[in-house]
Short mmCIF file of C-alpha atoms in Angstrom, two decimals:
data_model
loop_
_atom_site.label_atom_id
_atom_site.label_comp_id
_atom_site.label_asym_id
_atom_site.label_seq_id
_atom_site.Cartn_x
_atom_site.Cartn_y
_atom_site.Cartn_z
CA ASN Q 1 138.95 160.92 85.86
CA ALA Q 2 142.57 161.99 85.84
CA GLY Q 3 144.59 161.29 88.93
CA VAL Q 4 146.78 163.67 90.85
CA MET Q 5 149.18 165.35 88.46
CA GLN Q 6 152.59 166.67 89.30
CA ASN Q 7 155.07 168.50 87.15
CA PRO Q 8 157.80 168.46 86.36
CA ARG Q 9 158.53 164.79 87.00
CA HIS Q 10 162.25 165.50 87.18
CA LEU Q 11 163.90 168.77 88.07
CA VAL Q 12 167.59 169.58 88.21
CA ARG Q 13 168.71 172.74 89.92
CA ARG Q 14 172.11 174.14 90.84
CA ARG Q 15 172.76 175.17 94.42
CA GLY Q 16 171.27 178.58 95.10
CA GLN Q 17 168.56 178.39 92.44
CA GLU Q 18 164.83 178.22 93.07
CA ALA Q 19 162.69 175.13 92.55
CA ARG Q 20 158.95 175.28 91.85
CA LEU Q 21 156.95 172.09 92.05
CA ARG Q 22 153.36 171.96 90.86
CA CYS Q 23 150.47 169.74 91.90
CA SER Q 24 147.01 169.52 90.38
CA PRO Q 25 144.65 167.58 92.64
CA MET Q 26 142.08 165.13 91.43
CA LYS Q 27 138.83 166.60 90.18
CA GLY Q 28 136.56 167.38 93.09
CA HIS Q 29 139.37 167.34 95.65
CA SER Q 30 140.00 170.52 97.59
CA HIS Q 31 142.57 169.22 100.10
CA VAL Q 32 146.24 168.99 99.16
CA TYR Q 33 149.17 167.51 101.07
CA TRP Q 34 152.88 167.65 100.32
CA TYR Q 35 155.32 164.97 101.44
CA ARG Q 36 159.07 164.58 100.98
CA GLN Q 37 160.86 161.27 100.54
CA LEU Q 38 164.58 161.31 101.15
CA PRO Q 39 166.66 158.43 99.74
CA GLU Q 40 166.13 155.17 101.64
CA GLU Q 41 163.47 156.74 103.86
CA GLY Q 42 159.71 156.85 104.13
CA LEU Q 43 157.61 159.85 103.27
CA LYS Q 44 157.57 162.77 105.68
CA PHE Q 45 154.64 165.15 105.89
CA MET Q 46 155.40 168.74 105.02
CA VAL Q 47 152.22 170.79 104.65
CA TYR Q 48 148.44 170.49 104.30
CA LEU Q 49 146.47 173.08 102.37
CA GLN Q 50 142.94 173.84 101.35
CA LYS Q 51 142.06 176.41 98.72
CA GLU Q 52 143.76 179.69 99.67
CA ASN Q 53 144.59 178.43 103.17
CA ILE Q 54 147.52 176.70 104.83
CA ILE Q 55 145.97 174.43 107.44
CA ASP Q 56 149.00 172.64 108.86
CA GLU Q 57 152.62 173.42 108.00
CA SER Q 58 154.18 171.67 110.96
CA GLY Q 59 156.45 169.59 108.71
CA MET Q 60 157.81 172.44 106.63
CA PRO Q 61 161.39 173.60 107.18
CA LYS Q 62 161.35 177.04 108.73
CA GLU Q 63 163.37 178.69 105.99
CA ARG Q 64 163.42 178.63 102.18
CA PHE Q 65 160.29 176.49 101.80
CA SER Q 66 156.80 177.80 101.10
CA ALA Q 67 153.56 176.41 99.72
CA GLU Q 68 150.37 177.82 98.31
CA PHE Q 69 147.10 176.57 96.87
CA PRO Q 70 145.44 179.48 95.10
CA LYS Q 71 141.77 179.76 94.27
CA GLU Q 72 142.60 178.99 90.65
CA GLY Q 73 145.40 176.77 89.46
CA PRO Q 74 147.65 174.14 90.95
CA SER Q 75 149.26 173.99 94.36
CA ILE Q 76 152.87 175.15 94.32
CA LEU Q 77 155.72 174.05 96.57
CA ARG Q 78 158.54 176.56 96.33
CA ILE Q 79 162.09 176.01 97.52
CA GLN Q 80 164.35 179.02 97.45
CA GLN Q 81 168.16 178.85 97.32
CA VAL Q 82 168.23 175.08 97.05
CA VAL Q 83 171.00 173.08 98.73
CA ARG Q 84 172.20 169.51 98.10
CA GLY Q 85 170.18 168.27 101.07
CA ASP Q 86 166.96 169.28 99.29
CA SER Q 87 167.51 166.50 96.74
CA ALA Q 88 164.56 164.18 97.24
CA ALA Q 89 161.28 163.02 95.77
CA TYR Q 90 158.41 165.36 96.55
CA PHE Q 91 154.94 163.85 96.49
CA CYS Q 92 151.63 165.59 96.43
CA ALA Q 93 148.41 163.95 97.58
CA SER Q 94 144.84 165.11 97.44
CA SER Q 95 141.60 164.13 99.13
CA ARG Q 96 137.96 165.05 98.92
CA GLY Q 97 137.82 165.80 102.63
CA THR Q 98 139.49 164.76 105.82
CA VAL Q 99 137.07 162.40 107.50
CA ASN Q 100 137.09 158.89 106.02
CA TYR Q 101 138.65 160.14 102.81
CA GLU Q 102 141.89 158.55 101.69
CA GLN Q 103 144.68 160.50 100.12
CA TYR Q 104 145.53 159.85 96.49
CA PHE Q 105 149.15 160.38 95.53
CA GLY Q 106 150.71 161.83 92.44
CA PRO Q 107 153.77 160.34 90.70
CA GLY Q 108 156.13 162.73 92.43
CA THR Q 109 158.76 165.24 91.38
CA ARG Q 110 162.34 164.10 91.74
CA LEU Q 111 164.51 167.08 92.56
CA THR Q 112 168.25 166.84 92.08
CA VAL Q 113 170.45 169.65 93.30
CA THR Q 114 173.89 169.75 91.73
CA ALA E 1 152.52 161.84 118.91
CA GLN E 2 152.15 158.97 116.52
CA SER E 3 154.79 156.75 114.99
CA VAL E 4 155.07 153.71 112.76
CA THR E 5 157.68 150.96 112.84
CA GLN E 6 158.12 148.53 109.99
CA LEU E 7 160.22 145.52 110.96
CA GLY E 8 162.52 144.44 108.18
CA SER E 9 163.58 146.91 105.54
CA HIS E 10 163.99 144.05 103.03
CA VAL E 11 161.90 140.89 102.76
CA SER E 12 162.41 138.13 100.20
CA VAL E 13 159.90 135.40 99.46
CA SER E 14 159.58 132.76 96.79
CA GLU E 15 156.84 133.01 94.23
CA GLY E 16 153.76 131.32 95.65
CA ALA E 17 154.88 131.68 99.26
CA LEU E 18 153.16 133.62 102.02
CA VAL E 19 153.92 137.32 102.22
CA LEU E 20 154.05 138.85 105.72
CA LEU E 21 155.08 142.48 106.18
CA ARG E 22 155.09 143.75 109.73
CA CYS E 23 153.88 147.09 111.00
CA ASN E 24 153.54 148.36 114.55
CA TYR E 25 152.25 151.75 115.50
CA SER E 26 152.01 153.98 118.49
CA SER E 27 149.15 156.38 118.94
CA SER E 28 147.45 157.93 121.92
CA VAL E 29 144.07 157.92 120.21
CA PRO E 30 142.33 155.43 117.90
CA PRO E 31 144.23 155.52 114.62
CA TYR E 32 143.39 155.16 111.00
CA LEU E 33 145.86 152.71 109.45
CA PHE E 34 146.94 152.32 105.85
CA TRP E 35 149.15 150.23 103.62
CA TYR E 36 150.51 151.76 100.44
CA VAL E 37 152.59 150.21 97.66
CA GLN E 38 155.18 152.07 95.62
CA TYR E 39 156.58 150.75 92.35
CA PRO E 40 159.88 152.17 91.09
CA ASN E 41 159.67 155.83 90.08
CA GLN E 42 155.96 155.96 90.76
CA GLY E 43 153.69 157.45 93.38
CA LEU E 44 152.02 155.56 96.19
CA GLN E 45 148.96 153.43 95.60
CA LEU E 46 146.58 152.62 98.43
CA LEU E 47 146.35 148.88 99.11
CA LEU E 48 143.93 148.97 102.03
CA LYS E 49 142.88 150.97 105.04
CA TYR E 50 141.43 150.44 108.49
CA THR E 51 139.22 153.11 110.05
CA THR E 52 136.63 151.48 112.28
CA GLY E 53 134.62 148.28 112.36
CA ALA E 54 135.90 144.92 111.16
CA THR E 55 139.50 144.41 112.16
CA LEU E 56 140.36 142.21 109.17
CA VAL E 57 140.61 144.42 106.13
CA LYS E 58 140.80 143.17 102.57
CA GLY E 59 142.52 145.21 99.93
CA ILE E 60 143.48 145.08 96.29
CA ASN E 61 145.65 142.44 94.63
CA GLY E 62 144.81 139.80 97.24
CA PHE E 63 146.35 141.63 100.19
CA GLU E 64 144.77 141.86 103.61
CA ALA E 65 145.72 143.21 107.01
CA GLU E 66 144.47 142.72 110.54
CA PHE E 67 144.23 145.48 113.12
CA LYS E 68 145.23 144.12 116.53
CA LYS E 69 144.76 146.79 119.15
CA SER E 70 146.30 144.71 121.97
CA GLU E 71 149.49 144.28 119.94
CA THR E 72 149.34 147.73 118.30
CA SER E 73 149.97 145.97 115.02
CA PHE E 74 148.66 146.11 111.47
CA HIS E 75 150.58 143.41 109.58
CA LEU E 76 150.06 142.98 105.84
CA THR E 77 149.67 139.49 104.38
CA LYS E 78 149.07 137.75 101.09
CA PRO E 79 148.70 133.97 100.88
CA SER E 80 150.63 133.51 97.65
CA ALA E 81 153.23 135.93 96.32
CA HIS E 82 153.33 136.89 92.67
CA MET E 83 156.29 138.31 90.78
CA SER E 84 154.30 141.50 90.22
CA ASP E 85 154.14 142.06 94.00
CA ALA E 86 157.80 143.09 94.05
CA ALA E 87 157.74 146.70 95.23
CA GLU E 88 158.19 148.86 98.31
CA TYR E 89 155.43 148.80 100.89
CA PHE E 90 154.67 151.54 103.38
CA CYS E 91 152.54 151.38 106.48
CA ALA E 92 151.02 154.68 107.60
CA VAL E 93 148.95 156.00 110.46
CA SER E 94 146.68 158.99 110.61
CA LEU E 95 145.33 160.35 113.83
CA LEU E 96 141.60 160.39 114.29
CA SER E 97 141.18 163.55 116.32
CA SER E 98 138.17 165.76 116.57
CA GLY E 99 136.59 163.74 113.80
CA SER E 100 139.26 164.49 111.23
CA ALA E 101 142.14 162.53 109.80
CA ARG E 102 144.84 164.58 108.13
CA GLN E 103 148.54 164.10 107.80
CA LEU E 104 149.87 160.61 107.37
CA THR E 105 152.87 159.37 109.31
CA PHE E 106 154.74 156.73 107.33
CA GLY E 107 157.01 153.91 108.31
CA SER E 108 160.40 153.66 106.64
CA GLY E 109 159.19 151.06 104.17
CA THR E 110 159.80 147.40 103.38
CA GLN E 111 161.23 146.39 100.03
CA LEU E 112 159.64 143.12 98.94
CA THR E 113 161.56 140.88 96.56
CA VAL E 114 159.83 137.90 94.98
CA LEU E 115 162.14 135.10 93.87
CA PRO E 116 161.22 132.81 90.99
#
């Protein structure tokens, strides 16, 4: 059973470009979470999605960031007009449910904005 | 609101020595508590979790943690460190509210170095 998959693993963007990060949850998991890890810091929650629904986006920056989890295909975290401060590792996690189900993490996408 | 404090951003131990990584939390409702390990350039791997029941939780790789409600602590221990334990360790809390546990709140991490 494949784990949580994220691609690309490394992404370099110039300031002002768009970044698209993809996450395929584990088989049988319908809950997806996105976290951001800034250098020398712990992970910070960004958004929680179920298929076709954003459940909790309380950690998402108000501008330039969006997330989706369509009926078919991976979850996408989209960052428009990237700035240097967006450079970080972005981790996706998935779970089977929310009660007594742990979150399994992907290997992360390391975004560098030049 | 919930928060997690990990005391000591860097801990060094000798191989074979006791590992103790400290974690304190604040939560207004009974929490779920987790320890994750992160190896360089990799994702997080769950070491152990506490939800309800027995307060001493055993995890993978010989690690265990004890939930102490009176001290609001969930310290991670291992009796004998191995070189392969060198990694970054994160404590996390998830609120148990209305029967659901969702977003995780992480501590800032503790980098464990194991000396030969």
